[in-house]
Coordinates of C-alpha atoms in Angstrom, one line a residue:
M1 CA -31.6 -12.6 6.3
S2 CA -28.0 -12.6 7.5
A3 CA -27.2 -9.0 8.9
Y4 CA -24.1 -9.0 6.2
L5 CA -26.6 -9.9 3.4
E6 CA -28.8 -7.6 4.6
Q7 CA -26.2 -4.6 4.2
Y8 CA -24.6 -6.1 1.4
Q9 CA -27.8 -6.1 -0.7
W10 CA -28.8 -2.5 0.5
A11 CA -25.4 -1.4 -0.8
K12 CA -26.2 -3.2 -4.1
E13 CA -29.6 -2.2 -4.9
Q14 CA -29.5 1.2 -3.4
P15 CA -26.2 2.4 -3.3
E16 CA -26.8 6.1 -3.2
Q17 CA -28.9 5.8 0.0
F18 CA -26.4 3.3 1.6
W19 CA -23.4 5.6 1.1
Q20 CA -25.9 8.6 2.0
Q21 CA -26.2 7.3 5.5
Q22 CA -22.6 6.3 5.8
A23 CA -21.8 9.8 5.1
K24 CA -23.8 11.1 8.1
Q25 CA -21.2 9.5 10.3
I26 CA -18.6 12.3 9.2
D27 CA -18.6 16.0 10.0
W28 CA -19.0 17.9 7.0
F29 CA -18.8 21.7 6.9
E30 CA -21.8 21.1 3.8
A31 CA -23.1 17.9 3.8
P32 CA -23.3 16.5 0.0
K33 CA -26.8 17.1 -1.9
T34 CA -25.4 15.3 -4.9
I35 CA -24.4 11.4 -3.5
L36 CA -23.6 10.3 -7.0
A37 CA -22.7 11.9 -10.0
N38 CA -20.3 11.6 -13.1
D39 CA -17.6 13.8 -13.9
E40 CA -16.1 14.8 -17.1
N41 CA -14.6 11.7 -17.9
S42 CA -17.9 10.1 -17.1
I43 CA -16.5 8.5 -14.3
E44 CA -19.0 8.2 -11.1
R45 CA -17.8 10.4 -8.1
W46 CA -19.2 10.5 -4.9
F47 CA -20.8 13.7 -2.8
A48 CA -19.6 15.9 -5.6
D49 CA -20.7 19.1 -3.8
G50 CA -19.9 18.2 -0.3
V51 CA -17.4 20.2 1.7
L52 CA -15.2 19.0 4.1
N53 CA -11.4 18.7 5.3
T54 CA -9.9 15.4 5.9
C55 CA -7.4 16.8 8.7
W56 CA -10.4 18.5 10.5
L57 CA -12.2 15.1 10.7
A58 CA -9.0 13.4 12.0
L59 CA -8.3 15.8 14.4
D60 CA -9.9 19.2 15.4
Y61 CA -13.5 17.3 15.2
H62 CA -12.5 15.4 18.1
C63 CA -11.1 18.4 20.1
E64 CA -14.2 20.3 19.4
Q65 CA -16.4 17.1 20.7
G66 CA -14.4 17.1 24.1
R67 CA -11.9 14.5 23.3
G68 CA -8.9 16.3 23.1
E69 CA -7.1 14.8 25.9
N70 CA -7.7 11.4 24.5
T71 CA -4.5 9.5 22.8
A72 CA -4.6 9.8 19.1
L73 CA -1.0 8.5 18.2
I74 CA 1.6 6.2 19.9
Y75 CA 5.0 6.4 19.0
D76 CA 7.3 3.2 19.7
S77 CA 10.9 3.1 18.1
P78 CA 12.9 0.1 19.1
V79 CA 15.5 1.0 16.5
T80 CA 15.9 4.2 18.5
G81 CA 14.4 3.8 22.0
A82 CA 11.9 6.5 21.6
K83 CA 8.8 6.2 23.0
Q84 CA 6.1 9.3 22.7
S85 CA 2.2 9.5 22.9
Y86 CA 0.3 12.6 21.3
T87 CA -3.3 13.4 22.6
Y88 CA -5.8 14.9 19.9
Q89 CA -5.2 18.3 20.9
G90 CA -1.3 18.1 20.9
M91 CA -1.3 16.3 17.3
R92 CA -3.7 19.2 16.2
D93 CA -1.5 21.8 17.4
Q94 CA 1.7 20.3 16.2
V95 CA -0.3 19.9 12.5
A96 CA -1.5 23.4 12.7
R97 CA 1.8 24.7 13.0
I98 CA 3.7 22.3 10.4
A99 CA 1.0 23.6 8.0
G100 CA 1.9 27.4 8.7
M101 CA 5.2 26.4 8.0
L102 CA 4.1 25.1 4.5
A103 CA 2.0 27.9 4.0
N104 CA 5.0 30.5 5.0
Q105 CA 6.7 28.9 1.8
G106 CA 3.7 29.5 -0.4
V107 CA 1.9 26.3 -0.2
T108 CA -1.7 26.7 -1.0
K109 CA -4.3 24.1 -1.9
G110 CA -3.9 22.5 -4.6
D111 CA -0.1 22.3 -4.7
R112 CA 1.6 18.9 -4.5
V113 CA 4.2 18.0 -1.6
V114 CA 6.4 15.0 -1.6
I115 CA 7.0 13.3 1.8
Y116 CA 10.2 11.2 1.9
M117 CA 10.3 10.3 5.4
P118 CA 10.8 7.5 7.8
M119 CA 8.4 5.9 10.4
I120 CA 8.5 8.7 12.8
P121 CA 5.4 11.2 13.8
E122 CA 6.2 14.1 11.9
A123 CA 5.5 12.1 8.4
A124 CA 1.7 11.4 9.7
M125 CA 2.1 15.0 11.1
A126 CA 3.1 16.3 7.4
M127 CA 0.4 14.4 5.7
L128 CA -2.3 15.8 8.0
A129 CA -1.0 19.3 7.6
C130 CA -0.9 18.9 3.7
A131 CA -4.7 17.9 4.2
R132 CA -5.4 20.6 6.5
L133 CA -4.0 23.5 3.7
G134 CA -5.8 21.4 0.6
A135 CA -2.5 20.4 -0.6
I136 CA -2.1 17.3 -2.1
H137 CA 0.8 14.6 -0.6
S138 CA 2.5 12.1 -2.1
V139 CA 4.4 10.0 0.1
V140 CA 7.4 8.0 -1.4
F141 CA 8.4 5.0 0.9
G142 CA 12.0 6.2 2.5
G143 CA 13.6 2.9 1.0
F144 CA 13.3 3.7 -2.2
A145 CA 16.6 4.7 -4.4
P146 CA 17.0 8.0 -6.0
N147 CA 15.8 7.2 -9.3
E148 CA 12.8 6.1 -7.9
L149 CA 12.2 9.2 -6.0
A150 CA 13.3 11.4 -9.1
V151 CA 10.5 9.9 -11.2
R152 CA 8.1 10.3 -8.7
I153 CA 9.1 14.3 -8.3
E154 CA 8.8 14.6 -12.1
D155 CA 5.0 13.4 -12.2
A156 CA 4.0 15.0 -9.1
E157 CA 5.6 18.3 -9.9
P158 CA 5.7 19.0 -6.0
K159 CA 6.1 22.8 -4.7
V160 CA 8.3 21.3 -1.9
V161 CA 9.6 18.2 -0.9
L162 CA 9.6 17.2 3.4
T163 CA 12.4 14.8 4.3
A164 CA 14.3 13.5 7.3
S165 CA 18.1 13.6 7.7
C166 CA 17.8 9.9 7.8
G167 CA 16.3 6.7 8.4
I168 CA 17.0 3.4 10.4
E169 CA 16.5 0.1 9.3
V170 CA 17.3 -2.2 12.3
N171 CA 20.8 -1.3 13.1
K172 CA 21.8 0.9 9.8
V173 CA 21.5 4.3 9.2
I174 CA 20.3 5.3 6.0
P175 CA 21.2 9.1 5.2
Y176 CA 18.0 10.6 3.3
K177 CA 19.6 14.0 2.4
P178 CA 22.2 12.7 -0.2
M179 CA 19.3 10.5 -2.1
V180 CA 17.0 13.6 -2.1
D181 CA 19.3 16.0 -3.5
K182 CA 20.5 13.2 -6.3
A183 CA 16.9 12.4 -6.8
I184 CA 16.1 16.4 -7.4
M185 CA 19.2 16.5 -9.4
D186 CA 17.9 14.0 -11.8
S187 CA 14.6 15.2 -12.1
R188 CA 13.6 17.3 -14.7
W189 CA 11.0 19.4 -12.2
K190 CA 13.0 21.0 -9.6
P191 CA 10.8 21.8 -6.1
E192 CA 11.6 25.2 -4.7
K193 CA 12.2 24.1 -1.0
V194 CA 13.4 20.9 1.1
F195 CA 12.6 20.9 4.7
V196 CA 14.9 18.4 6.5
L197 CA 13.9 17.1 10.0
Q198 CA 17.4 16.3 11.8
R199 CA 17.7 13.2 13.5
P200 CA 20.3 12.6 16.1
Q201 CA 21.3 9.7 14.7
C202 CA 22.8 11.4 11.4
P203 CA 22.3 14.9 11.2
A204 CA 22.0 16.3 7.3
E205 CA 24.1 19.0 6.0
L206 CA 22.0 21.8 4.4
T207 CA 24.3 23.3 2.0
Q208 CA 21.6 24.0 -1.0
E209 CA 19.8 27.4 -1.1
R210 CA 16.6 25.5 -1.3
D211 CA 17.2 23.8 2.3
I212 CA 15.3 24.7 5.2
D213 CA 15.8 23.6 9.1
W214 CA 12.4 21.5 9.5
Q215 CA 12.7 22.7 13.4
Q216 CA 13.5 26.5 12.6
A217 CA 10.6 26.7 10.5
F218 CA 8.5 24.9 12.7
Q219 CA 9.4 27.4 15.7
A220 CA 8.7 30.5 13.5
A221 CA 5.4 29.5 12.0
L222 CA 1.8 30.3 13.2
P223 CA -1.0 27.8 13.2
H224 CA -3.1 27.3 10.1
A225 CA -6.8 26.7 9.9
C226 CA -8.1 23.8 8.0
V227 CA -9.1 25.0 4.6
P228 CA -12.3 24.0 3.2
V229 CA -12.1 21.5 0.1
L230 CA -14.7 19.5 -2.4
A231 CA -15.3 16.1 -1.8
I232 CA -14.1 15.4 -5.1
D233 CA -10.7 17.4 -4.4
P234 CA -7.8 15.1 -4.1
L235 CA -6.2 14.3 -0.7
Y236 CA -3.5 12.5 -2.1
I237 CA -1.5 10.8 -5.0
L238 CA 0.3 7.5 -4.1
Y239 CA 2.3 5.9 -6.7
T240 CA 1.9 2.1 -7.3
S241 CA 4.0 -0.1 -9.7
G242 CA 2.9 -0.5 -13.2
T243 CA 3.5 -3.3 -15.6
T244 CA 5.4 -0.7 -18.0
G245 CA 7.7 0.1 -15.3
K246 CA 6.1 3.7 -14.9
P247 CA 4.9 4.2 -11.7
K248 CA 0.9 5.0 -11.9
G249 CA -0.3 7.9 -9.5
V250 CA -3.5 6.6 -7.9
V251 CA -5.5 9.8 -7.0
R252 CA -7.6 9.7 -3.8
D253 CA -10.1 12.1 -3.1
N254 CA -10.9 13.4 -0.3
G255 CA -14.9 13.3 0.7
G256 CA -15.3 9.2 -0.6
H257 CA -12.3 8.3 1.3
A258 CA -13.0 9.8 4.5
V259 CA -16.3 8.0 4.6
A260 CA -15.3 4.8 3.6
M261 CA -12.3 5.0 6.2
K262 CA -14.9 5.9 8.8
Y263 CA -17.3 3.0 7.7
S264 CA -14.4 0.5 7.6
M265 CA -13.1 0.8 11.0
S266 CA -16.5 -0.4 12.3
T267 CA -17.4 -2.8 9.8
I268 CA -14.3 -4.6 8.9
Y269 CA -12.0 -4.0 11.9
N270 CA -15.0 -3.8 14.5
I271 CA -12.7 -1.0 16.6
P272 CA -14.4 1.1 19.5
Q273 CA -13.9 4.4 19.5
D274 CA -11.6 4.3 22.7
G275 CA -9.7 1.0 21.0
V276 CA -6.4 1.0 20.4
F277 CA -5.4 0.0 16.6
W278 CA -2.1 -1.2 15.1
A279 CA -1.1 -1.2 11.5
A280 CA 2.4 -2.5 11.4
S281 CA 3.0 -1.3 7.9
D282 CA 4.7 1.9 6.5
V283 CA 3.6 5.2 5.7
G284 CA 4.7 5.0 2.0
W285 CA 2.3 2.1 1.4
V286 CA -1.5 2.5 1.3
V287 CA -2.1 0.6 4.3
G288 CA 0.0 3.5 6.1
H289 CA -2.2 6.0 4.8
S290 CA -5.4 4.3 5.2
Y291 CA -4.8 2.6 8.7
I292 CA -2.1 4.1 10.3
V293 CA -2.9 7.8 9.8
Y294 CA -6.3 8.4 8.5
A295 CA -9.1 5.8 9.4
P296 CA -8.0 5.2 12.8
L297 CA -8.1 9.4 13.6
I298 CA -11.1 9.9 11.6
H299 CA -12.7 7.0 13.9
G300 CA -11.6 8.7 16.8
C301 CA -9.7 5.8 18.3
T302 CA -5.4 5.6 19.1
T303 CA -3.1 4.7 16.1
I304 CA 0.1 3.2 16.7
L305 CA 3.1 4.2 14.6
Y306 CA 6.2 1.8 14.9
E307 CA 9.7 2.5 13.8
G308 CA 10.7 -1.4 13.9
K309 CA 10.9 -4.7 12.4
P310 CA 8.5 -7.8 13.3
V311 CA 12.0 -9.6 14.2
R312 CA 15.5 -8.1 15.2
T313 CA 14.1 -5.0 16.9
P314 CA 15.1 -6.9 19.2
D315 CA 14.0 -10.3 18.7
P316 CA 10.7 -12.2 17.4
G317 CA 8.5 -11.0 20.1
A318 CA 8.7 -7.2 19.1
F319 CA 4.9 -7.6 17.9
W320 CA 3.5 -9.2 20.8
R321 CA 5.4 -6.9 23.3
V322 CA 3.7 -4.0 21.4
C323 CA 0.4 -5.8 21.6
E324 CA 1.0 -6.0 25.1
E325 CA 2.1 -2.8 26.3
Y326 CA -0.3 -0.6 24.5
Q327 CA -3.4 -2.9 24.8
V328 CA -3.9 -3.3 21.1
D329 CA -7.4 -4.2 20.1
A330 CA -6.6 -5.2 16.4
L331 CA -3.1 -5.6 14.9
F332 CA -2.7 -5.4 11.0
S333 CA 0.2 -6.6 8.8
A334 CA 1.3 -8.7 6.0
P335 CA 1.5 -12.1 5.9
T336 CA 5.5 -12.0 5.3
A337 CA 5.8 -10.4 8.7
F338 CA 4.6 -13.3 10.2
R339 CA 6.3 -15.8 8.4
A340 CA 9.4 -13.9 9.3
I341 CA 8.4 -14.2 13.1
K342 CA 7.4 -18.1 12.2
K343 CA 11.1 -18.6 11.1
E344 CA 12.8 -17.2 13.8
D345 CA 10.3 -18.4 16.6
P346 CA 8.7 -21.8 15.2
D347 CA 7.4 -22.7 18.7
G348 CA 6.2 -19.3 19.7
D349 CA 8.4 -18.9 23.0
C350 CA 8.6 -15.4 22.6
L351 CA 5.0 -15.0 22.0
K352 CA 4.4 -16.9 25.3
Q353 CA 6.1 -14.3 27.1
Y354 CA 3.3 -11.6 26.6
D355 CA -0.2 -11.3 27.7
L356 CA -2.4 -11.0 24.8
S357 CA -5.7 -10.7 26.3
S358 CA -6.3 -7.4 24.8
L359 CA -6.0 -8.6 21.3
K360 CA -9.2 -9.6 19.5
A361 CA -8.2 -9.9 16.1
I362 CA -5.2 -10.0 13.5
F363 CA -5.9 -8.8 10.3
M364 CA -3.7 -9.8 7.3
A365 CA -3.4 -8.3 3.6
G366 CA -0.9 -7.0 1.0
E367 CA -0.3 -10.4 -0.3
R368 CA -2.1 -14.0 -0.5
L369 CA -2.3 -15.3 3.0
D370 CA -0.8 -19.0 2.6
P371 CA -2.8 -21.4 4.4
P372 CA 0.4 -22.8 6.6
T373 CA 1.0 -19.1 8.1
L374 CA -2.5 -18.8 8.7
E375 CA -2.8 -22.1 10.9
W376 CA 0.7 -21.1 12.7
V377 CA -0.8 -17.6 13.6
E378 CA -4.0 -19.0 14.7
S379 CA -2.6 -21.8 16.8
K380 CA 0.2 -19.8 18.5
A381 CA -1.6 -16.6 19.1
N382 CA -5.0 -18.3 19.9
K383 CA -6.9 -15.4 18.1
P384 CA -9.0 -15.0 15.4
V385 CA -6.9 -14.3 11.8
I386 CA -8.5 -12.6 9.2
D387 CA -7.5 -12.5 5.6
H388 CA -8.9 -9.6 3.5
W389 CA -8.0 -8.6 0.1
W390 CA -7.4 -5.0 -1.5
Q391 CA -5.4 -2.7 -3.6
T392 CA -3.5 0.8 -3.7
E393 CA -6.3 1.9 -6.4
T394 CA -9.3 1.2 -3.5
G395 CA -7.8 2.5 -0.3
W396 CA -9.5 -0.2 1.7
A397 CA -10.7 -3.7 1.5
I398 CA -12.8 -5.2 -1.2
A399 CA -13.3 -8.5 0.3
G400 CA -12.9 -9.5 3.9
N401 CA -14.6 -11.1 6.9
P402 CA -17.0 -8.1 8.5
T403 CA -16.0 -8.7 11.8
G404 CA -18.2 -5.4 12.8
V405 CA -21.3 -6.8 11.3
E406 CA -21.2 -10.7 11.5
L407 CA -17.8 -12.9 11.8
M408 CA -18.2 -15.5 9.5
P409 CA -16.4 -18.9 9.3
V410 CA -12.9 -18.6 8.2
K411 CA -11.7 -20.4 4.9
A412 CA -7.8 -21.0 4.7
G413 CA -6.8 -19.2 1.2
S414 CA -10.0 -17.2 0.7
A415 CA -10.5 -13.4 2.0
T416 CA -14.2 -14.5 2.6
K417 CA -16.5 -12.4 0.8
P418 CA -17.2 -9.1 -1.0
I419 CA -17.7 -5.9 1.6
P420 CA -20.8 -4.2 1.2
G421 CA -20.7 -1.5 -1.4
Y422 CA -18.3 -3.7 -4.0
Q423 CA -19.8 -6.0 -6.3
V424 CA -17.2 -8.6 -7.3
E425 CA -17.8 -10.9 -9.9
I426 CA -15.3 -13.5 -12.1
L427 CA -15.3 -13.0 -15.8
N428 CA -13.8 -14.9 -18.6
E429 CA -11.9 -13.8 -21.8
L430 CA -15.4 -12.6 -23.1
G431 CA -16.2 -10.7 -20.1
E432 CA -18.8 -12.9 -19.1
P433 CA -19.5 -14.3 -15.4
V434 CA -18.3 -17.8 -14.8
A435 CA -19.7 -20.6 -12.5
A436 CA -18.7 -21.0 -8.9
N437 CA -15.0 -22.7 -8.8
Q438 CA -14.2 -21.6 -12.3
Q439 CA -11.0 -19.1 -12.3
G440 CA -11.3 -15.8 -13.8
F441 CA -10.6 -12.3 -14.2
V442 CA -11.5 -10.6 -10.9
A443 CA -13.5 -7.6 -11.6
L444 CA -15.4 -5.0 -9.8
K445 CA -18.9 -3.5 -11.3
R446 CA -19.3 0.0 -11.5
P447 CA -19.9 2.1 -10.0
L448 CA -17.0 1.5 -7.3
P449 CA -17.5 2.3 -3.8
P450 CA -16.2 5.4 -2.3
S451 CA -12.1 5.9 -2.2
C452 CA -11.8 4.0 -5.0
L453 CA -9.5 5.9 -7.6
P454 CA -11.4 8.2 -10.4
T455 CA -8.0 8.7 -12.3
V456 CA -4.5 8.3 -12.8
W457 CA -2.5 11.3 -11.7
R458 CA -2.2 13.6 -15.0
N459 CA -3.0 10.4 -17.2
H460 CA -6.7 9.7 -17.4
D461 CA -6.2 7.5 -20.6
R462 CA -3.9 5.2 -18.5
F463 CA -6.9 4.7 -16.2
E464 CA -9.2 3.8 -18.6
T465 CA -6.8 1.7 -20.8
G466 CA -5.5 0.0 -17.4
Y467 CA -8.5 -0.5 -15.6
L468 CA -11.9 0.0 -17.5
S469 CA -11.6 -0.8 -21.2
Q470 CA -10.7 -4.8 -21.0
F471 CA -14.7 -5.4 -19.7
P472 CA -17.2 -2.1 -20.0
G473 CA -18.9 -1.6 -16.7
Y474 CA -16.4 -2.8 -15.1
Y475 CA -13.1 -2.0 -13.0
V476 CA -10.5 -4.8 -13.8
S477 CA -8.7 -5.6 -10.4
G478 CA -5.6 -7.3 -12.6
D479 CA -6.3 -10.2 -10.3
G480 CA -7.2 -13.7 -10.9
G481 CA -9.4 -15.9 -8.9
Y482 CA -12.9 -17.5 -8.2
F483 CA -15.8 -17.7 -6.0
D484 CA -16.6 -21.3 -4.2
Q485 CA -20.3 -22.3 -3.8
E486 CA -20.6 -20.7 -0.7
G487 CA -19.8 -17.3 -2.1
Y488 CA -15.9 -17.3 -0.7
L489 CA -13.6 -15.2 -2.8
F490 CA -10.3 -16.9 -3.7
I491 CA -7.3 -14.7 -5.2
M492 CA -4.9 -16.5 -7.1
G493 CA -2.6 -13.9 -7.8
R494 CA -1.6 -10.9 -10.2
I495 CA -2.7 -11.6 -14.0
D496 CA -0.1 -9.1 -15.1
D497 CA 3.6 -8.8 -14.5
V498 CA 3.9 -7.0 -11.0
I499 CA 4.9 -9.1 -8.2
N500 CA 4.3 -9.1 -4.3
V501 CA 7.5 -9.1 -2.4
A502 CA 7.2 -8.7 1.4
G503 CA 3.4 -7.0 0.6
H504 CA 5.3 -4.3 -1.7
R505 CA 4.2 -4.4 -5.3
L506 CA 6.9 -4.3 -7.8
S507 CA 7.4 -4.2 -11.7
T508 CA 9.2 -7.1 -13.1
G509 CA 9.1 -5.1 -16.5
E510 CA 11.0 -2.0 -14.7
M511 CA 13.8 -4.9 -13.7
E512 CA 13.9 -6.2 -16.7
E513 CA 14.6 -2.6 -18.2
I514 CA 17.4 -2.0 -15.6
V515 CA 18.9 -5.5 -16.1
G516 CA 18.6 -5.6 -20.0
G517 CA 20.6 -2.1 -19.6
H518 CA 24.0 -4.2 -18.9
P519 CA 25.9 -4.0 -22.1
A520 CA 26.7 -7.8 -21.8
I521 CA 23.0 -8.9 -21.9
A522 CA 21.1 -9.4 -25.2
E523 CA 17.8 -10.0 -23.6
C524 CA 16.1 -11.1 -20.2
A525 CA 12.8 -12.2 -18.5
V526 CA 12.5 -11.5 -14.8
V527 CA 9.7 -13.6 -12.6
G528 CA 8.5 -13.8 -9.4
I529 CA 9.1 -16.8 -7.6
H530 CA 7.4 -18.5 -4.6
D531 CA 9.5 -17.3 -1.4
E532 CA 8.6 -18.7 2.1
L533 CA 9.3 -15.9 3.8
K534 CA 8.4 -12.8 1.6
G535 CA 5.8 -14.4 -0.8
Q536 CA 7.6 -13.6 -3.8
L537 CA 11.2 -13.0 -4.9
P538 CA 12.2 -12.0 -8.2
L539 CA 14.4 -14.3 -10.2
G540 CA 16.4 -13.1 -13.5
F541 CA 16.9 -15.2 -16.6
V542 CA 19.6 -13.4 -19.2
V543 CA 20.5 -14.3 -22.3
L544 CA 24.5 -12.8 -22.8
K545 CA 25.1 -11.1 -26.4
D546 CA 27.1 -13.3 -29.1
G547 CA 31.0 -13.3 -28.3
V548 CA 30.5 -12.2 -24.7
S549 CA 32.8 -13.8 -22.1
I550 CA 31.8 -12.9 -18.7
D551 CA 31.7 -14.7 -15.2
S552 CA 28.4 -15.6 -14.3
L553 CA 28.5 -14.8 -10.5
E554 CA 30.5 -11.4 -11.5
L555 CA 27.6 -10.5 -13.9
E556 CA 25.1 -11.7 -11.2
G557 CA 26.8 -9.2 -8.7
E558 CA 26.9 -6.3 -11.3
L559 CA 22.9 -6.9 -11.8
V560 CA 21.8 -6.9 -8.2
S561 CA 23.9 -3.7 -7.9
K562 CA 22.2 -2.3 -10.6
V563 CA 18.5 -2.9 -9.7
R564 CA 19.5 -2.4 -6.0
D565 CA 20.9 1.3 -7.2
S566 CA 17.9 2.1 -9.2
I567 CA 15.0 0.5 -7.4
G568 CA 16.3 0.0 -3.9
A569 CA 17.1 -3.0 -1.5
V570 CA 13.3 -3.2 -1.4
A571 CA 13.2 -4.8 -4.4
C572 CA 15.4 -8.0 -2.9
F573 CA 16.7 -8.7 -6.5
K574 CA 19.6 -11.4 -5.7
H575 CA 19.8 -13.8 -8.4
A576 CA 20.2 -13.7 -12.3
L577 CA 20.9 -17.0 -14.0
V578 CA 22.5 -17.0 -17.8
V579 CA 20.7 -19.3 -20.3
E580 CA 21.5 -19.7 -23.8
R581 CA 17.7 -19.0 -25.0
L582 CA 14.6 -18.0 -23.2
P583 CA 11.1 -19.5 -24.1
K584 CA 9.1 -17.4 -26.5
T585 CA 5.8 -17.7 -28.4
R586 CA 6.2 -17.5 -32.2
S587 CA 5.3 -13.9 -31.8
G588 CA 8.4 -13.3 -29.9
K589 CA 6.3 -13.0 -26.5
I590 CA 8.6 -14.4 -23.7
L591 CA 6.6 -17.3 -21.9
R592 CA 7.3 -15.6 -18.2
R593 CA 4.2 -17.7 -16.9
T594 CA 5.9 -20.7 -17.8
I595 CA 9.2 -20.0 -16.4
R596 CA 7.9 -19.1 -13.1
Q597 CA 6.0 -22.4 -12.9
I598 CA 8.8 -24.5 -14.0
A599 CA 11.0 -22.6 -11.1
D600 CA 8.5 -23.0 -8.7
G601 CA 8.3 -26.8 -9.3
E602 CA 4.3 -26.4 -10.7
S603 CA 3.2 -28.6 -13.3
Y604 CA 3.0 -26.9 -16.5
T605 CA 1.7 -27.3 -20.1
V606 CA 4.0 -26.6 -23.0
P607 CA 2.1 -24.2 -24.9
S608 CA 1.4 -25.2 -28.7
T609 CA 2.5 -21.8 -29.8
I610 CA 6.2 -22.4 -28.4
D611 CA 8.8 -21.1 -30.8
D612 CA 11.7 -23.8 -29.7
P613 CA 10.7 -26.5 -27.3
T614 CA 14.2 -27.2 -26.3
S615 CA 14.3 -23.4 -24.3
I616 CA 12.1 -25.1 -21.9
S617 CA 14.3 -27.8 -21.1
E618 CA 17.2 -25.1 -21.2
I619 CA 15.6 -23.3 -18.3
E620 CA 15.3 -26.7 -16.2
R621 CA 18.9 -27.3 -16.7
V622 CA 20.1 -24.2 -15.4
L623 CA 17.8 -24.4 -12.6
R624 CA 19.2 -27.8 -11.5
S625 CA 22.3 -26.9 -12.1

């Protein structure tokens, strides 16, 4: 039996013994006696009576083990020219004082803290400081508009907000404080305090009574010790786009998360403890939570926090420069990053300038890795390219190539095989497993492994209806796909209306709500169409109200501004086409999938339930023109 199959079968047949063994790899205050138990909602929970602290595992433990002088985090910011390294001891001391700074304002175990920060070391330290106190952090991507921040503040009800005076996008400075003030004004929930870290590129005016200067509060604070928490106490809430437009607060617990993070660093990424791991993402996304902050530090290696882009900071050689400079062992980013590099450096000339001998593998996730991108990176970098598939909801890979157990042959378009601990099945509409090469719903058999969400923040019904009720005994991923005859998993994309723009999951339903709010528009549809660079881009189709006369370019500009103001530039909403009618079923359901297929130039079948077949030719006509 292969090494992979041995681990996979053990995790499948004896999940409690398997995960008990993995749990021994982390330093518990009180080791769990109960490995798997059901909670009050009949959801399986891991290590329920175990006591630990995630910040202890990430920092203090390594200092206690005599590794305090090892490099924990390297900050590299091509947009400001700043570079800085932090040892484990240096990180621990700063994080302990940030925790003290929060405690001075009454933040205690179970309180929520919203973090709205750019890619600077203090963002990671803020997360760890919350973990140190047993407080629950909710990081909001610094590119989100005030409306998106307000929705999350309202749902999480944080005691305090942590922010910086500005973020920097390539060569553009974005003031954060006005956006935070507007979000708080628009939110029904009012946090007690807002800590502002002043950056020299754009200092903020601290005019509100609630405003606190971060640096002054930090200087006045005393270090705070790690607060023991239960394994099933929440570590963080991370909001992910839902199909209704209202974001879902994915809850991550402390114990299962820590065990899965540690296991994944060895099993999936094969990183030695003295290795250097670089996830080129943002702390606002799940990859940033798992693989910039928590997993590398729990594992005890060096992590890189990069405030820059794959291109234009300063050129398409940026990623390769970082890999050479810090002797990176493994690089992890979204396919869209490499498509951007490929677009600006098609022959890989910039890549040739750097020594990539330390780099062992390049990992990609966040969206489907298209074969042309896979082949380009493989051929130019001459490194193994490992696709893996996971979700905000799981916190780590569901399927991948377990390089630390057994490196399997790569198949273009496939995320390889389920990681030990996950039981992936492809089901039809009746919930029955389908044969090899047949597409269906990608579902995970319960119990889900450690780290997967046990609920949606303050909305357990939404968790049940959104993930568990369709097929009893299974978690439904929302993705469609199939297994081939060799057990390789192919993920074909979302079944629902969440689209993937440059690795960011965004709700077309939310965009439709914004577009449809324009006074000239009767109805609209937003679909995700294929884009070489970003994977998918939203495209709007709008039907005007009777008697309305408006210039189509003027309308498009207004709609683009509306979406940008409400969601942010991250939505990449740039086009809205006026049509006379939208294709619908007789029951009134808009045929979004058919519209997307037409826009992408795919073959499609006109459904027999269509209300007006001429609406299809209307979409084709508008796209042609």
